[in-house]
XYZ file of C-alpha atoms in Angstrom:
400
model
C 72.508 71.121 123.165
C 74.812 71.632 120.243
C 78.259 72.884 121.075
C 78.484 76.493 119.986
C 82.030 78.359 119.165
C 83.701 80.416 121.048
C 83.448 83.482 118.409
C 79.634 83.356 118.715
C 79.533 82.394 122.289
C 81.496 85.098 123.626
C 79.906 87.691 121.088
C 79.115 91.317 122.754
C 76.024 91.907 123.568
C 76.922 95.446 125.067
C 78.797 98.619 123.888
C 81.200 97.866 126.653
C 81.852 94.340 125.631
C 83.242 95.697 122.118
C 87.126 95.628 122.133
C 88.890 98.602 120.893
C 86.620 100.687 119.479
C 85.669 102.936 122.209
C 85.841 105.919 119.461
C 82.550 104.880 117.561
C 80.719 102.887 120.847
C 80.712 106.659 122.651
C 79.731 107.992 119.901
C 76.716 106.053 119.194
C 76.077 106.155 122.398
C 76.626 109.869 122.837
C 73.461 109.809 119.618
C 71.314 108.030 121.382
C 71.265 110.383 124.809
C 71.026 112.953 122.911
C 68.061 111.449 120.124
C 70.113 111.916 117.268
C 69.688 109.233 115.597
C 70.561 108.813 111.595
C 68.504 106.678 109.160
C 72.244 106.028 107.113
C 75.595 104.461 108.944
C 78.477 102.612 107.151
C 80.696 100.551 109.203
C 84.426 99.444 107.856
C 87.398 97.981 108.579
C 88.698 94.335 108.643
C 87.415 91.010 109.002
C 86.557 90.388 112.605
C 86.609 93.626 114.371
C 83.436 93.935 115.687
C 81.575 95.867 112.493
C 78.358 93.458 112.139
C 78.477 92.781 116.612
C 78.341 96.453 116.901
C 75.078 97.249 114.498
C 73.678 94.081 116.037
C 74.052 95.730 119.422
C 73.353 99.351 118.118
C 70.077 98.011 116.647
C 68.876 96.322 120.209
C 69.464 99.745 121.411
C 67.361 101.555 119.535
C 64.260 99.716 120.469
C 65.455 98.750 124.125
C 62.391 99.578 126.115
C 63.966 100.521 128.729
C 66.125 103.552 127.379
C 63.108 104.682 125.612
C 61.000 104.295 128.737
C 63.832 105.304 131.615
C 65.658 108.686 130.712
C 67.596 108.356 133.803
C 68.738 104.905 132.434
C 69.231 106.695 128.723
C 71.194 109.393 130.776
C 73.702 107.132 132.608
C 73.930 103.838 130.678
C 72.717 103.422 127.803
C 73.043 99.670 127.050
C 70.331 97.524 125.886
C 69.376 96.082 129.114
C 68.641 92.574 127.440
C 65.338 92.179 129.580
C 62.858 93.741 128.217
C 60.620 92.101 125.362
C 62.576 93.487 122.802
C 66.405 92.664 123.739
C 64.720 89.007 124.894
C 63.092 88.607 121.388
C 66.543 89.825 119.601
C 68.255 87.869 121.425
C 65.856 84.897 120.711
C 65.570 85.819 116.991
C 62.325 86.206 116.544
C 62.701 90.081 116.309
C 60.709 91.813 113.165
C 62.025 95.175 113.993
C 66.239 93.660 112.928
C 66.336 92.210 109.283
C 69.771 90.962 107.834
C 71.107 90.522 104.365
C 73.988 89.273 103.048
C 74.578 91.220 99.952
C 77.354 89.073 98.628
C 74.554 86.417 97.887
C 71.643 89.385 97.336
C 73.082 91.666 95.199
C 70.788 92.006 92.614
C 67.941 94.957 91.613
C 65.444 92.324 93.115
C 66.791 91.809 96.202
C 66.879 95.772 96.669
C 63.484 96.185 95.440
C 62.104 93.448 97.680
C 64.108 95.299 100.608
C 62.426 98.632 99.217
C 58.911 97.096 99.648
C 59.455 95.712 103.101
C 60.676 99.177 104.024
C 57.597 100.819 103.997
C 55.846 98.632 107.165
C 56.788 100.121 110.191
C 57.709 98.441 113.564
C 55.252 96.330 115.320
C 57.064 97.216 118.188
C 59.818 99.739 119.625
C 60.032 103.027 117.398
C 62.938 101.363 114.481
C 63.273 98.581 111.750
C 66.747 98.444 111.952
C 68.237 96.971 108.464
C 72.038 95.318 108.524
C 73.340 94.741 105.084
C 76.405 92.958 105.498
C 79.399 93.304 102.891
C 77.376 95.865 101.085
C 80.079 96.687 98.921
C 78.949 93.020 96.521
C 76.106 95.082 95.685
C 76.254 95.991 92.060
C 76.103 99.472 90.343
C 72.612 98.701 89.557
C 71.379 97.365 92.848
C 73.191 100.539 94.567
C 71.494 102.591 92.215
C 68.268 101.291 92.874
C 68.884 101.549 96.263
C 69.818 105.406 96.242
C 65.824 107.047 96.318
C 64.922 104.810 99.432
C 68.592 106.153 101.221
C 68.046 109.827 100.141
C 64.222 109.722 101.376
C 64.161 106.723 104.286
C 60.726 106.066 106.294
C 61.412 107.611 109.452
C 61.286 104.902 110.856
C 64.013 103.009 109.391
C 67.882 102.796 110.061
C 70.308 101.037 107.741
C 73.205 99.941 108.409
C 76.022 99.190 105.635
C 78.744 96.823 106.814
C 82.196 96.328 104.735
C 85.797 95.400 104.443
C 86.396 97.460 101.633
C 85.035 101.220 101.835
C 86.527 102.119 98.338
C 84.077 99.881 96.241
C 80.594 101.887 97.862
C 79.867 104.511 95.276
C 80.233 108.070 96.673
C 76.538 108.533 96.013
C 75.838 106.139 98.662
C 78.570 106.883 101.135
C 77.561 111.084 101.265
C 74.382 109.896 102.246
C 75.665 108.301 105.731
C 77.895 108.425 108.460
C 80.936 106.317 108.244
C 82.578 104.897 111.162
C 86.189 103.130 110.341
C 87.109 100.075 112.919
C 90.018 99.938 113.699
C 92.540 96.915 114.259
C 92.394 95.446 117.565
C 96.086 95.696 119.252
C 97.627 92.417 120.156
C 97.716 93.376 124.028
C 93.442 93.903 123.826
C 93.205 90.504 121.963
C 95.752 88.552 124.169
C 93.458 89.747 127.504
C 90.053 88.928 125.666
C 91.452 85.508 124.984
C 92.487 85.210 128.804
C 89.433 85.888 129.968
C 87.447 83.400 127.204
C 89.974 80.661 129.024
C 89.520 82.026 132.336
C 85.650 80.914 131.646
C 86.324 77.991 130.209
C 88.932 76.853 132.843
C 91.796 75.965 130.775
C 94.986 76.523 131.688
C 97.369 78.383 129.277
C 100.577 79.882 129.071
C 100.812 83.549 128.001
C 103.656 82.958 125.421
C 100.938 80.645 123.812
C 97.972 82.943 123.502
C 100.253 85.895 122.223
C 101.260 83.580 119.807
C 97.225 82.634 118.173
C 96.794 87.093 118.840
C 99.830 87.597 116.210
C 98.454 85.101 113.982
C 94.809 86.538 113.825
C 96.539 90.124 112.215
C 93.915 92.456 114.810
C 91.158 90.281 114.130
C 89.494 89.195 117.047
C 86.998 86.709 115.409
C 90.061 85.329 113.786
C 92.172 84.504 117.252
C 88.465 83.312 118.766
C 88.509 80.655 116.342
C 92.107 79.723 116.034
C 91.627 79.471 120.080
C 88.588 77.181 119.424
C 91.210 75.074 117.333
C 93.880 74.903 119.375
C 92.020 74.019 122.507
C 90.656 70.843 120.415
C 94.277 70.171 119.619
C 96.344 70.739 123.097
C 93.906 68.826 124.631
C 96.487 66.778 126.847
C 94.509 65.587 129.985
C 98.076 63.865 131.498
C 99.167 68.073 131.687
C 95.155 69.092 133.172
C 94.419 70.415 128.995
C 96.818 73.311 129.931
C 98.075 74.885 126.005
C 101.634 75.763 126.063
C 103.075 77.929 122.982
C 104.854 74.576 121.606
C 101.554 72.816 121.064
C 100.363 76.294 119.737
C 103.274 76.291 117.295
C 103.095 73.049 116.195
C 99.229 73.477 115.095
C 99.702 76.985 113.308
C 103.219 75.378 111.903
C 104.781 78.632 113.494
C 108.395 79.290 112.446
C 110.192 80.151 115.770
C 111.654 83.421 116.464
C 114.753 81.346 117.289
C 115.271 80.770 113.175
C 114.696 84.032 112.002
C 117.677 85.095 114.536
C 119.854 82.239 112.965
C 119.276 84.070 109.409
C 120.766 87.746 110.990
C 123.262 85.652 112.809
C 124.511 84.093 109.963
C 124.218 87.211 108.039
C 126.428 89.031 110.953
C 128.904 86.464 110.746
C 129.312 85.515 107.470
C 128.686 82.555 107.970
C 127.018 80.710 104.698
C 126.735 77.351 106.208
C 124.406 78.133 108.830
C 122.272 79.837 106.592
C 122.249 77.037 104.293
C 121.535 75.062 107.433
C 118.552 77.356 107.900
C 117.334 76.618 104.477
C 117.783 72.889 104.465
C 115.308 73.322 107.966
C 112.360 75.069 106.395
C 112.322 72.936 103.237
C 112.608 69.693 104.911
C 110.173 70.714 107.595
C 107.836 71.359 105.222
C 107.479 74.856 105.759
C 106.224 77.057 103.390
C 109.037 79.083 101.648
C 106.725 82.220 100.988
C 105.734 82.755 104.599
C 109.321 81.919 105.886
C 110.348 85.453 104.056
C 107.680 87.275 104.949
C 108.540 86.326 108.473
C 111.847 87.313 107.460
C 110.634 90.567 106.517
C 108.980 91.186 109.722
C 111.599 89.876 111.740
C 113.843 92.857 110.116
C 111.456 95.292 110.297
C 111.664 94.661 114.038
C 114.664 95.659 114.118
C 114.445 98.360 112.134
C 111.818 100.107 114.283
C 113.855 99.420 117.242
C 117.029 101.119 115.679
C 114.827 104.032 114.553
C 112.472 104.598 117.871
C 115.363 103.061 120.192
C 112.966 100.994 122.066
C 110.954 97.773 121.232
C 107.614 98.669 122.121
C 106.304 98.498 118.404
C 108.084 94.705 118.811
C 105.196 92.313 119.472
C 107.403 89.831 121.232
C 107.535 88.054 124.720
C 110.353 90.178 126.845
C 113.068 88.080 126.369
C 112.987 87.923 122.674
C 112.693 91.579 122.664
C 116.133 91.951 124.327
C 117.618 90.138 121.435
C 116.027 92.751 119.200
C 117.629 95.070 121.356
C 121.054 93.483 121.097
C 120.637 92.967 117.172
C 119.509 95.920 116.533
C 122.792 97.851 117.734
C 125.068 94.906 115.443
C 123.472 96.104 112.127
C 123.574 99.160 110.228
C 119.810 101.014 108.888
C 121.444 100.803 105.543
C 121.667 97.189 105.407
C 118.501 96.073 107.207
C 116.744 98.551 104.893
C 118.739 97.110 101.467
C 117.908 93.164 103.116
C 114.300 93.944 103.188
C 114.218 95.414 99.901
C 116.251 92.318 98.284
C 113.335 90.335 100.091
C 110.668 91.926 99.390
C 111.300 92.107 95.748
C 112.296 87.996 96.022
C 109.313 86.977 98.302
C 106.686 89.211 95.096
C 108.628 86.849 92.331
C 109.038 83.774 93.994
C 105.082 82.559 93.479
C 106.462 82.953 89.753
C 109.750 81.373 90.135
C 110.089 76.762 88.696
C 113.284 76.878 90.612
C 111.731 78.074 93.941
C 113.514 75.870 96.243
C 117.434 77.790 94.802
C 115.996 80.913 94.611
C 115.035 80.370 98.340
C 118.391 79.537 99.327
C 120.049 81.968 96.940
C 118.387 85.039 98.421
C 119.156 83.750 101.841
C 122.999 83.779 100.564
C 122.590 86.892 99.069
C 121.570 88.505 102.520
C 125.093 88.172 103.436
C 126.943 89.433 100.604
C 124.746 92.469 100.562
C 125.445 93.370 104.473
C 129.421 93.000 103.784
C 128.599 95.759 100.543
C 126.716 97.991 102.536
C 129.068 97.992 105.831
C 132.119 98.556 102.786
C 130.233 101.495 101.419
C 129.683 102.534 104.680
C 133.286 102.718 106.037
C 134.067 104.473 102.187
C 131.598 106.948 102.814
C 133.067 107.821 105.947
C 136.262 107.562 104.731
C 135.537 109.626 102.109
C 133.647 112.183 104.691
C 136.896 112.277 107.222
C 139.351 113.669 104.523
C 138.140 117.013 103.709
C 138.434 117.265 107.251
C 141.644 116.107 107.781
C 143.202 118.472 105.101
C 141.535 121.879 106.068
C 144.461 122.634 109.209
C 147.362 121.759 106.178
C 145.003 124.398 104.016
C 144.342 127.271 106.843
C 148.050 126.971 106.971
């Protein structure tokens, strides 16, 4: 048998299996107890968060023959059992009651019309022909429009479901006409357990530090940190250490910049120190790092420090403990002012820098510039209070 990836392997096949989206699972659920079911349902939100697993599972549901048969079972679970004929032929693929398009390759008035034509047969079995239309929003105007007479006056025995990344590009014509559910981003801490569990399975061994790592790089996406897990399992394997995948094989893989560098930047910032930042510099060019990402680490690296001077606490800090104590410790050393005027100077640096011949100076420049901008705003800072203390010092010399 072919080896299958872990992203399709471990796909839900249950509303309890899907990770962080408990706020549109009940509620489907909550639809189908009660029978109301719509013929219309958008689903959006980012890559990988469960959009096309959940209509998948919703559509099993609906012709489950044992929560059409069982109202006790309706009543208390409300899962596709995945044993009658139906869930055994979805899961097969040999369902006719579950069609799916890909509308970024079938986005014309033909495809729609040929969809419009099959519409009109109804189930050969089960009480739904459940239709997924996956990144709907490649449709074009035509194809939409087309499509609006058959969503404004469905079969009744039809149910489509529209699955996209980007909401804003459905016409509103086509989005009044359903219910819209938005996914949300899957927190690092759900992601980080999901991917314990797929190694728990798989009996590798693996470090925490490592698998919070592949969660941060996946941005919520939890088809994204299933595959970069499928990758670096194929690249730690070290059968000397029993396969176990420690976060410095992880790093090394996703050429991860270490927290430890960022830290060197504020530390040389902090103490004015220009040859360790050039030092810093010199690292990420001759490592072959990519200049681009190193600021937008940057970026992130001071907006973790700005949250923790703002919230005082580093629970928005998705770190491993002890680097969150060294947020902690930064974070009293700096001034809002200046973390706030560093991000701007790099934000405006890391947008122009794609445009830039002389990319390797202007890399190092703005790194330079980081620490003549904290010494401006920590002199402003002592005028301003300067300038704030006097008024008070002279009122007793005026009441006088």
């Amino acid at each position: 048998m072919s080896y299958q990836v872990i992203a399709r392997k471990y796909r839900p096949k249950t509303f309890a299996d899907i990770t962080a989206q408990e706020h549109i699972t009940r509620t489907i659920q909550n639809s189908l107890r009660m029978g109301r079911i719509g013929h219309g349902y958008i689903f959006s939100g980012l890559r990988g968060v469960g959009k096309t697993t959940a209509a998948r599972v919703f559509a099993k549901a609906v012709n489950c023959q044992r929560i059409i048969e069982d109202a006790e079972y309706l009543r208390t679970v409300t899962e596709p059992c995945g044993e009658c004929e139906s869930c055994r032929d979805f899961e097969a693929g040999t369902s006719l009651n579950i069609s799916e398009f890909d509308a970024a390759s079938n986005n014309s008035v033909d495809d729609i019309r040929m969809l419009r034509e099959n519409v009109r047969y109804g189930p050969q079995k089960g009480r739904y022909r459940v239709y997924i239309i996956d990144e709907v929003h490649m449709l074009s105007i035509a194809a939409f429009n087309a499509f609006l007479k058959t969503l404004e006056e469905p079969p009744p025995h039809a149910i489509f479901i529209f699955a996209t990344t980007e909401l804003h590009k459905i016409p509103a014509t086509i989005a009044s006409r359903c219910q819209r559910f938005n996914f949300k981003r899957i927190p690092l801490e759900q992601i980080q357990q999901q991917l314990q569990q797929i190694c728990d399975a798989e009996k590798i061994a693996v470090e925490p530090d490592a698998l919070q790592l592949v969660g941060r790089k996946a941005h919520g996406s939890m088809r994204d940190a299933q595959s970069i897990l499928d990758q670096v399992i194929a690249f730690s394997v070290d059968y000397e250490n029993d396969g176990a995948i420690s976060y410095a094989k992880v790093a090394e893989l996703l050429n991860h910049i270490d927290d430890d560098h960022l830290f060197a930047v504020t530390d040389a910032v902090l103490a004015r120190n220009p040859v360790g930042m050039i030092e810093t510099a010199q690292f990420v060019i001759c490592n072959g790092y990519d200049e681009q990402d190193f600021l937008e680490k940057l970026i992130e690296h001071l907006r973790n420090i700005l949250m923790v001077q703002n919230l005082r606490s580093t629970r928005l800090v998705e770190r491993p403990d002890p680097v969150r104590e060294r947020y902690q410790l930064d974070a009293a050393r700096f001034s809002p002012r200046s973390v706030m005027l560093m991000i701007d100077l790099l934000v405006q640096t890391s947008r122009e820098l794609k445009f830039q011949f002389e990319y390797r100076f202007r890399f190092e420049l703005v790194l330079l510039k980081l620490i003549d901008l904290a010494g401006e705003s920590a002199l402003s800072a002592s005028a301003t209070d300067v300038a704030a203390g006097e008024p008070q010092k002279k009122k007793p010399a005026l009441s006088r």
